[in-house]
Short mmCIF file of C-alpha atoms in Angstrom, two decimals:
data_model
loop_
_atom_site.label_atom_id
_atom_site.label_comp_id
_atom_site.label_asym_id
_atom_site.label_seq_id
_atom_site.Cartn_x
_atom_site.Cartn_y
_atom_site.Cartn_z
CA UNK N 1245 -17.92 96.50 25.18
CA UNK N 1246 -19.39 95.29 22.08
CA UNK N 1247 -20.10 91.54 21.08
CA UNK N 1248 -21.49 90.51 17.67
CA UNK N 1249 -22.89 86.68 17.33
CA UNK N 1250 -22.09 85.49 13.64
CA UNK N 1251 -22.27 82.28 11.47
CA UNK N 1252 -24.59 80.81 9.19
CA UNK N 1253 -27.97 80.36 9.56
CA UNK N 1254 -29.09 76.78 11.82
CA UNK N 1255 -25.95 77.65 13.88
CA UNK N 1256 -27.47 78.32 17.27
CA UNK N 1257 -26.90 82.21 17.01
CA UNK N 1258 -30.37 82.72 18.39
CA UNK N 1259 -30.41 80.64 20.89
CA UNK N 1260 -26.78 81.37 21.85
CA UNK N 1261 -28.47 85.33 22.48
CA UNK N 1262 -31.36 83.74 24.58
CA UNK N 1263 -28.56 81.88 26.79
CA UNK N 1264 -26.68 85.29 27.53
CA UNK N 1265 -29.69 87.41 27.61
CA UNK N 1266 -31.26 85.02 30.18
CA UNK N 1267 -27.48 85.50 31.98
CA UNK N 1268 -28.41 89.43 32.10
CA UNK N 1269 -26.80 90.44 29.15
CA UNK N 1270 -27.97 93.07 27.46
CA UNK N 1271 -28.98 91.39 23.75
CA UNK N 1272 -30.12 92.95 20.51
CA UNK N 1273 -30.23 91.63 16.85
CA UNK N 1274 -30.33 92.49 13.11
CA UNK N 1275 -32.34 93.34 11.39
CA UNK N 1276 -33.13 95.17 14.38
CA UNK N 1277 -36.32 97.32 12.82
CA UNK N 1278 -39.13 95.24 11.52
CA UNK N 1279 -39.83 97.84 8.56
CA UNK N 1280 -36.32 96.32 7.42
CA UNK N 1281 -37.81 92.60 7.18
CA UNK N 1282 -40.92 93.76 5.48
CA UNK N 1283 -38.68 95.83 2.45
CA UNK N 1284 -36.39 92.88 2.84
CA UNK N 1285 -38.80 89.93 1.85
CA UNK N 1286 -40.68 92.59 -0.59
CA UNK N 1287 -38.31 93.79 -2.68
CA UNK N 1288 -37.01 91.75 -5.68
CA UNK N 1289 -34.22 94.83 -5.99
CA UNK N 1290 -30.87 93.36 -5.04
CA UNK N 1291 -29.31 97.04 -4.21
CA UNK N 1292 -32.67 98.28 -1.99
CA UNK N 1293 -32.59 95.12 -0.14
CA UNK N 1294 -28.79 95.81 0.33
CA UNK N 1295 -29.30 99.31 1.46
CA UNK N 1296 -32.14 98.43 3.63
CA UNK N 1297 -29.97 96.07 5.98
CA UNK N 1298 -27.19 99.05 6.08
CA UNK N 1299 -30.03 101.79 6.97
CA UNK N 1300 -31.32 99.21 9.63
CA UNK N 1301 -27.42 98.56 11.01
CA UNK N 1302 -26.39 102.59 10.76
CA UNK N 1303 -30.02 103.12 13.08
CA UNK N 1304 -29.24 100.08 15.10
CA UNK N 1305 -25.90 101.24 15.95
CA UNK N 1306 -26.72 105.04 16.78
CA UNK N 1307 -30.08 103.61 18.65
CA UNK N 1308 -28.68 101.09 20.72
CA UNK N 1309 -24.89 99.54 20.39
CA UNK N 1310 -23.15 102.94 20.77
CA UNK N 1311 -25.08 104.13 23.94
CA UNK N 1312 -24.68 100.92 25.16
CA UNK N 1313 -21.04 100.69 25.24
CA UNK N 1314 -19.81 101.28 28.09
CA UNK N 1315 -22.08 98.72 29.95
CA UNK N 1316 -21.76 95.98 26.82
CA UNK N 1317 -24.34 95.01 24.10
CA UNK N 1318 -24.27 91.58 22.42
CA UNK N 1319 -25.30 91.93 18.79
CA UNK N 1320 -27.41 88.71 17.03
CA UNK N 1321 -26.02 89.42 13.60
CA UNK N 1322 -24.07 92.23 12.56
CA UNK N 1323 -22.24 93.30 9.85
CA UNK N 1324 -20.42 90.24 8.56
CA UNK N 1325 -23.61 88.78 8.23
CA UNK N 1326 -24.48 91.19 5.21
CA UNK N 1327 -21.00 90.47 3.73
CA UNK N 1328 -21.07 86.69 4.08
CA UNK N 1329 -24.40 85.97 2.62
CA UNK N 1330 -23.80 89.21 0.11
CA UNK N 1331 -20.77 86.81 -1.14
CA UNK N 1332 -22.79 84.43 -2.04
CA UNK N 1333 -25.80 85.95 -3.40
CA UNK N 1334 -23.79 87.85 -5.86
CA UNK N 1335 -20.80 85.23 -6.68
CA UNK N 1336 -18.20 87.86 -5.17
CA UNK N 1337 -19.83 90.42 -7.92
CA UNK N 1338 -20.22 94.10 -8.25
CA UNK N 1339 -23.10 94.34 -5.63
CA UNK N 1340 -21.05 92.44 -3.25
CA UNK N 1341 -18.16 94.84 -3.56
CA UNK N 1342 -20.87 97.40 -2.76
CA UNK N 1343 -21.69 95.92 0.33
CA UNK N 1344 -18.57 95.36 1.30
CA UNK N 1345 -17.57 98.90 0.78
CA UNK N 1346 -20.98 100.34 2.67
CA UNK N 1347 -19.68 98.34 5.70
CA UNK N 1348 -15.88 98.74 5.85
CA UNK N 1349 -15.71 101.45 8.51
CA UNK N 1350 -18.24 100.88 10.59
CA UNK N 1351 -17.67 99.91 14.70
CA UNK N 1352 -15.58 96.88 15.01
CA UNK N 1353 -16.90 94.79 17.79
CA UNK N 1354 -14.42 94.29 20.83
CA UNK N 1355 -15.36 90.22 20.50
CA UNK N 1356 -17.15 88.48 17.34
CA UNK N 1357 -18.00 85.00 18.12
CA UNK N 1358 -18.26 83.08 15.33
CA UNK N 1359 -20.43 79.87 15.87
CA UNK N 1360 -19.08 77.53 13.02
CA UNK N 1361 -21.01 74.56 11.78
CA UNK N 1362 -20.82 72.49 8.83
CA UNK N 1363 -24.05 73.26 6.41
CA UNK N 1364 -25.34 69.72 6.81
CA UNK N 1365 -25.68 70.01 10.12
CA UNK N 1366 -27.16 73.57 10.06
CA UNK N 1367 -29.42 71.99 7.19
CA UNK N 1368 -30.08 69.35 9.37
CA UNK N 1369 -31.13 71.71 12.44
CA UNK N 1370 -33.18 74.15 10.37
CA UNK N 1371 -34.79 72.64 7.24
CA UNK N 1372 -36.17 75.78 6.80
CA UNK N 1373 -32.66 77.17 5.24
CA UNK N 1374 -33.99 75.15 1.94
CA UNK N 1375 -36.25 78.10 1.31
CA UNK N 1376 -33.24 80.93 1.56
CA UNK N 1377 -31.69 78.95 -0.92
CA UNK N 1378 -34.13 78.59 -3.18
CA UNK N 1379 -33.16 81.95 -5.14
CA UNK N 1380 -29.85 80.43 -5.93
CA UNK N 1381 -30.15 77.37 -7.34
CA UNK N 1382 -29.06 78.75 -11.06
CA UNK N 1383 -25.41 79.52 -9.16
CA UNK N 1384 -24.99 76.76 -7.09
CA UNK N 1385 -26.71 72.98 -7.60
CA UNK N 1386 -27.84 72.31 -3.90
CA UNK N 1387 -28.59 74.14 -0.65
CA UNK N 1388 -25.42 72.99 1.32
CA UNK N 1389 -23.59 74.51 -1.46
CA UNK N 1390 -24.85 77.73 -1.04
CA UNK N 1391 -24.31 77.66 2.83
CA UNK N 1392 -20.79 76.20 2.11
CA UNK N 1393 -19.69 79.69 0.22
CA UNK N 1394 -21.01 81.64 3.07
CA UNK N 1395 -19.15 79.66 5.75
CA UNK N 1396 -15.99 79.68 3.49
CA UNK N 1397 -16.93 83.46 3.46
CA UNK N 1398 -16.78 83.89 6.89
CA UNK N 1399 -13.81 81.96 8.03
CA UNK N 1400 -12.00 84.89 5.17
CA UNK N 1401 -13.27 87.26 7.89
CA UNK N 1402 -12.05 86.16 10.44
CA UNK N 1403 -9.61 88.14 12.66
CA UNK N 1404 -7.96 88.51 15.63
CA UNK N 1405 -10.98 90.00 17.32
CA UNK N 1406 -13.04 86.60 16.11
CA UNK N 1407 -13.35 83.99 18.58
CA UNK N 1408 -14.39 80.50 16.61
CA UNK N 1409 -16.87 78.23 18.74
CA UNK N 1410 -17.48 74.63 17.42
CA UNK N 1411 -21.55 75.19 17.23
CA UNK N 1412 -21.74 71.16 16.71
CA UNK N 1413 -21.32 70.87 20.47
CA UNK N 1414 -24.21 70.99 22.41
CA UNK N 1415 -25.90 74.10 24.07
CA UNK N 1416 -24.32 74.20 27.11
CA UNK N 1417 -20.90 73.96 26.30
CA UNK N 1418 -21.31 76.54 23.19
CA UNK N 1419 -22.88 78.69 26.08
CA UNK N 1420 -19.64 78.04 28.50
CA UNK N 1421 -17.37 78.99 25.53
CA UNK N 1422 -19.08 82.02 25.02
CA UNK N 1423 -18.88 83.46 28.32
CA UNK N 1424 -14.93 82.10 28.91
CA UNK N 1425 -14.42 84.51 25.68
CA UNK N 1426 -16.53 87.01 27.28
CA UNK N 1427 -15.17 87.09 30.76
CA UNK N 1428 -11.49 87.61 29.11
CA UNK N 1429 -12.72 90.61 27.72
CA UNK N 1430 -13.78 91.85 30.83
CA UNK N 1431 -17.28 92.06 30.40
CA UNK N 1432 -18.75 89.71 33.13
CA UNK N 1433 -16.84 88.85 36.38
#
């Protein structure tokens, strides 16, 4: 069984992961090697940074979601993250068609859980977001703008596999959601 955690960034993704892990689940995230984060932030090279995350996701999933199938792995990030926030880096450009096309036939997950939240909110919970922004402000005038197109982005992506959580509610219910979802699939009893 395979679970990937998705939505924008101040969602509660993270601390979604903590909840389950703490519930004995067996949690992982991406970028899942840390040489990814340091090419990542070091690279001003749209396509290499691109690359980089799809390197990191191809090692993740040979390293650790596919031999962890048959007893479940929860992803923290996974491949519609790249596509989302590739939409919006690149207005919907040439690069993002790249990405899109590097990550087409990879593993579905059995369940994606997609924590939705407005980008005020998210703003709101993680100030921090400002700086991810910051790159973008040519192509779109304010940070909740940018954060809009990648929510807008993701709702596109969803499918039938997609469970949407409202990630306005508090902790404990988002947790309850989750593991509703997850016990349907058969993961947890």
């Amino acid at each position: 069984m395979f679970i990937a955690l998705e939505g924008i960034d101040g969602c509660g993704k993270t601390t979604l992961a903590g909840a389950l892990a703490k519930k004995g689940f067996h949690v992982t995230r991406e970028p899942y090697l840390s040489l990814t984060k340091k090419v990542v932030a070091g690279t001003k090279n749209n396509e290499a940074r691109e690359l980089a995350f799809y390197v990191d996701r191809l090692y993740h999933l040979e390293k650790v979601i596919i031999p962890n199938l048959k007893t479940g792995v929860i992803t923290d990030r996974y491949k519609y993250s790249q596509i989302a926030y590739a939409y919006a880096r690149y207005s919907g450009g040439e690069m993002y068609e790249k990405v899109e096309s590097l990550n087409h036939n990879l593993l579905e997950p059995d369940l994606v859980l997609f924590l939705d939240i407005e980008p005020e909110e998210a703003l709101r919970r993680k100030p921090s977001m400002v700086v991810d922004a910051k790159p973008y402000r040519k192509t779109y005038p304010n940070p909740r703008a940018f954060f809009s197109v990648i929510r807008k982005k993701y709702l596109d992506l969803e499918g039938d596999n997609w469970k949407r959580i409202d990630a306005e509610k508090n902790r404990e219910k988002i947790l309850e959601e989750a593991l509703k979802s997850i016990y349907i699939l058969g993961l947890t009893d």
